[in-house]
Amino acid sequence: MASVRKKAARPPKKPAVRDRELARARGELRATREILRVIASSPADLAPVFDAIARSVARLCGAPDVVIVKVDGELLRHVTSVGPLGKTFGPDFTMPLTRASVSGRAILDRATIQVRDLAAESENEYGVGRQIQGRYRFHTVVAAPLLRGDTALGAVGLLRREIKPFSNTQIGLLRTFADQAAIAIENARLFNKTKEALERQTATNEILRVISASPADAMPVFETIVRSAVALCAGLFANVFRFDGELVHFAAGHNLGPSYVDLMQAKYPMRPDLSQVSGRVLLTKSIVRLEDALADSDYDHRFPADLGWRRALGVPLLRDGDPVGAIVVGWKETGPIAAAQEELLKAFADQAAIAIENVRLFNETRDALERQTATSEILRVISSSPIDATPVFETIVASARRLCEANFAAALLYDGERLRSAALTTVSAEFAEYFKQGYSVNRETATGRAALDGRPVQIEDILADADFAVTAAHRSEGVRTVLAVPMLRDDALLGVISVWRVEVRPFTDQQVKLLETFADQAVIAIENVRLFQELQAKNRDLTEALEQQTATSEVLKVISRSAFDLEPVLQTLVENATRLCGAEHGHILRFDGQFFHLAGSYGASPYLAEYFARNPFALDSSSGAGRAGLERRAVHIHDVLADAGYALKDLARAEGLRTLLAVPMLRERALLGVIAIWKTRVEPFTERQIELVTTFADQAVIAIENVRLFQELEARTRELARSVDELQALGEVGRAVSSTLDLDTVLTTVVARALELASADAGVISEYEEGARQFRLRTSVGVEDELVELIRAAPIRLGEGTMGKAAVTGVPVQVADIQNEREYDVARLRETMARRGYRSLISVPLRREDRIIGGLAVWRREAGEFPLAVVSALQTFATQSTLAIQNARLFRELEEKGRELELASRHKSEFLANMSHELRTPLNAVLGYTELVLDGIYGEIPDRVRDVMTRIDRSGRHLLGLINDVLDLAKIEAGQLALSIADYSMTDLVQTVAVAVEALAAEKRLALKVDVPADLPRGQGDERRLSQVLLNLVGNALKFTDRGEVRVAASLGNGEFVVAVADTGPGIAPTEQERIFDAFHQADGTAARKRGGTGLGLSIAKRIVDLHGGHIWVESSPGRGSTFSFTVPVRAEQRVTA
Amino acid sequence: VSARILVVEDHEDNRRIVRDLLASAGFEMIEARSGEDAVRLAEAERPDLILMDLQLPGIDGLEATRRIKADPALRPVPVIAVTSYALSGDEVKARQAGCDDYVTKPFSPRALLAKIRERLK
């Protein structure tokens, strides 16, 4: 097996060979052309195409035997064949479509296949092929598939009886022919498929075409239908009948002979009955199938007998389910009727029904349509001529004449008096003249009557109407019948339309109605025109108003934008006023109480502006502006050259000014100015324009007022702002004075603020030195180093310059220009200050009571006096500066004293500490010796000596107590007493103190009562110092109480220990209670002397309690004992004392 | 054997009180009037205990104690500071300088004797 695709390389060709090839190519081309021609000429018939292909293949491919097969389901069926061997394949030849044959394989593989020798192929490979080969005896075979797209239609096979493979060229040709064969097959298929549909379509189309071509007449449709029915149903005849609900009418027939037509005409119209197919159809309202008319006893046998038909089919024509007719077809043969024919006839029936319906509708609508057309024409004209009703009237009269079948028509409009001709169809010149005269509204004419009565008036014959005023024109025109219809809008007469006939023939009701419609339309047209004109006028007004509005809003915008600048506002105003009034020149003049000054102009020559500047108008009648101002109203001079009072005619002439409008600008009755606009031609301004300029004048007033108010406001604001600045500056200075004691900071602030406020450039504050009688520069802001050095080197002396003079006089002194030598006498500064650009300065004295403290001076680079407000602000600053300097001085003193005091205090503490040390040494000797003596170190001592020694010992110990207290106090005051914080038991503390004083209490026979709970929590604090406090309180209580008891109580409350020591002693007076905790104080000096004690104990106790964060107090009244209490937090912490 | 005690004290009366006290108690006493004397005598005499006044002419008691305690041979000798300074921190300074005990003036001779006896045990 070998599958050949395509070409091998070709060897170079010789001319002879080339000629041969050329000849062959021509042959191929010819064959192809032939086949294509055959395909084109017999699209529906494949046989000639395949024959042509087979012949061409045989000739060109060098194969005498060619077989073409086509796919038919599972089989390959013979189509055609040529050649001695090919011919032996009969038309009934078939083989299965499998890969077991060469053609089958070519089809399934979609490839051209050549087998060199089919006889040599195995049974497995080509089982079917081998069988065929065995029968037909061939060897080399090639098969090409016939493909349409991917679908295989069949195959072309080339057979050789010998073993001789086909060349590539031959196989290529075969493939080409195969493709052509495929095209032919496809063509045929498509052709056959469409032919049938086409035939029916054609018939239907024909009928539809006829339907549409004869909308008013069903007959041609019926004729076409019966003809088509006979042709397509292959019938003998066909008839169409119409049914009017009662009778059946014969409408059309085809292939009826003359005798049959006679029969029909004799029979029809008839009531439907069983003797006819049509009757049966209409009675049953359904299809009637008559298989044999002669076998039907109810049938009128004359009909089938005449034409020789037996079988018939009848189909009803239905409209909305009701029969309106029938279609009947007859055949020669008896028997059943094919379904396809029945379907076809039903389609024809539908079409016939449509035709009937069409005709009915057409006739119904034709009249309406005609009227509609006229109406729409009129409406079209109305809509296309909104501003002119004339074309509408012309269309109306033309339509009226035509549709009312009149000889002529006229439209007349009522002007409130007479009816005047608006449109007229062609009439004789004479009659046209009659119309032109118009009509009076009276009963002499139909038109007049219609106008009077407000309804259509018809006069059938004017010659027979006694009231009608027949004229010669009527007679010559031959007018007889006339119809007139009024045009009314809300009962108001707008006009009349009339139609005339030159014969006596009344207009029908329909024509009257039509004319009424026309009249209505004419009203619409008139209304349209009226509305349009109104609209246009309104639009004009609106446009104008809009323009003015725009201008006004522009002016307002400018006013609001230039609140402080009048010029653009006035300029805009005069511009708009001039422009909107169609004027050429405009001026806006402001009145200053005496003269007018040009404030803005538009379109005016520069000369005019100059003229106004040189020759301001006065408030007199010589000028338009003057006159308007004088009269307080708008002055309108149509032509200034013709105005006797107008004095500036030369100017007007030179500038070409003619018409003048001058409108005053008035605030209440006050004249602010005038707006004057000019035209260079004589053309008065309209009321509206005058109004407009007046509006502009009002706006100008508003603008001027605005500016005035704005300027006032601005001035106030400026003033206010300065006040605020001043206040702020003062506030700042005040804050500086109070917040810092640094004099330089304060004075620098003062000078800086003073500069801001005075808009000055530099400033100084100097302090007066009394001894030297000169001013020492203290602070400067903005002053160049050069000048600072100059001033330092040679200070200003008293009485010299502004500062020196101000100090002497006590008032501010200023120099408006330092270049004026008489004014400024400090020659050594003048030149440098001038070089630095300073021009003016002011000094304000700093004085306290009558003492000179110094001076504040500010310098400006601008000549001139300082404003009063500035001077007064500077004075305030000077006061502040004085205060600051005073403060600083006081503070300096205070600080010094404080330092001294601190030192003294420290010395005192040190002294006390030292004292305490120094006192201990001798006291040690006193107490030491005493103890040694009492202990008998120096031998036995007599009792009297022992007694004395004991007293020495006691005094010595008292002294020691004093020394210790003083030391404690000194430590406290020196901030050196620190607590040793540790855990302690308040219960133990109280008990220990109680034990310590037990002996003393016993000695004085006083009851010592202790009340302390055992379960007090452990505290944190300085146990030794707290013991000292309690010991002091209990000691004092025992010391001052002679009778009774001392009670010690401790408790817990609020996180604090509360310890109270109550006695039954003399008590303490309230005044004393306040001072009792002060150092070196005892309630009663006498008592102190009597009882001993340093007077420091309570003071120390208070400090210790304070250090613990508690407090101590006394409750007492004389004669009732005292209770000293103190609290300390359970958990005390170290406190830092000052 | 009676113990020998170096008493450093510049104040005559106070020195005598200690002397009378110690003599009545049977102690031997060596006296120094300045810090320098104290250091020298301590090295020379090797006392069993030293009573050191802290406020002395020349080098003060603290410095003298430091020097004495710097001598390894003398380090075990107890030094009892006797001072009229009673401010807080004074005792701390004394103990930092090497003092073993601290007694403030005015002292009770009886109490001082008890302290000496305890130290010498």
PDB file of C-alpha atoms in Angstrom, chain A residues 9 67 113 285 376 401 445 466 493 654 749 825 843 986 1008 1081:
ATOM      1  CA  ALA A   9      11.306  17.343  -7.519  1.00  0.00           C
ATOM      2  CA  VAL A  67     -16.049   4.440 -10.927  1.00  0.00           C
ATOM      3  CA  ILE A 113      -5.054   6.382  -1.585  1.00  0.00           C
ATOM      4  CA  LYS A 285     -67.186  26.096   9.233  1.00  0.00           C
ATOM      5  CA  SER A 376     -52.172  66.297   8.318  1.00  0.00           C
ATOM      6  CA  ARG A 401     -62.298  72.977  -2.277  1.00  0.00           C
ATOM      7  CA  THR A 445     -74.444  86.410   3.032  1.00  0.00           C
ATOM      8  CA  ALA A 466     -84.623  86.086  -0.225  1.00  0.00           C
ATOM      9  CA  LEU A 493     -65.191  84.893  16.148  1.00  0.00           C
ATOM     10  CA  ALA A 654     -17.416 118.804  18.520  1.00  0.00           C
ATOM     11  CA  THR A 749       9.871  93.591  75.736  1.00  0.00           C
ATOM     12  CA  ASP A 825      20.520 119.468  69.475  1.00  0.00           C
ATOM     13  CA  SER A 843      11.302 110.372  74.241  1.00  0.00           C
ATOM     14  CA  MET A 986       3.090  52.100 119.713  1.00  0.00           C
ATOM     15  CA  LEU A1008      -1.011  58.069 135.944  1.00  0.00           C
ATOM     16  CA  HIS A1081       7.187  79.969 124.608  1.00  0.00           C
TER      17      HIS A1081
END
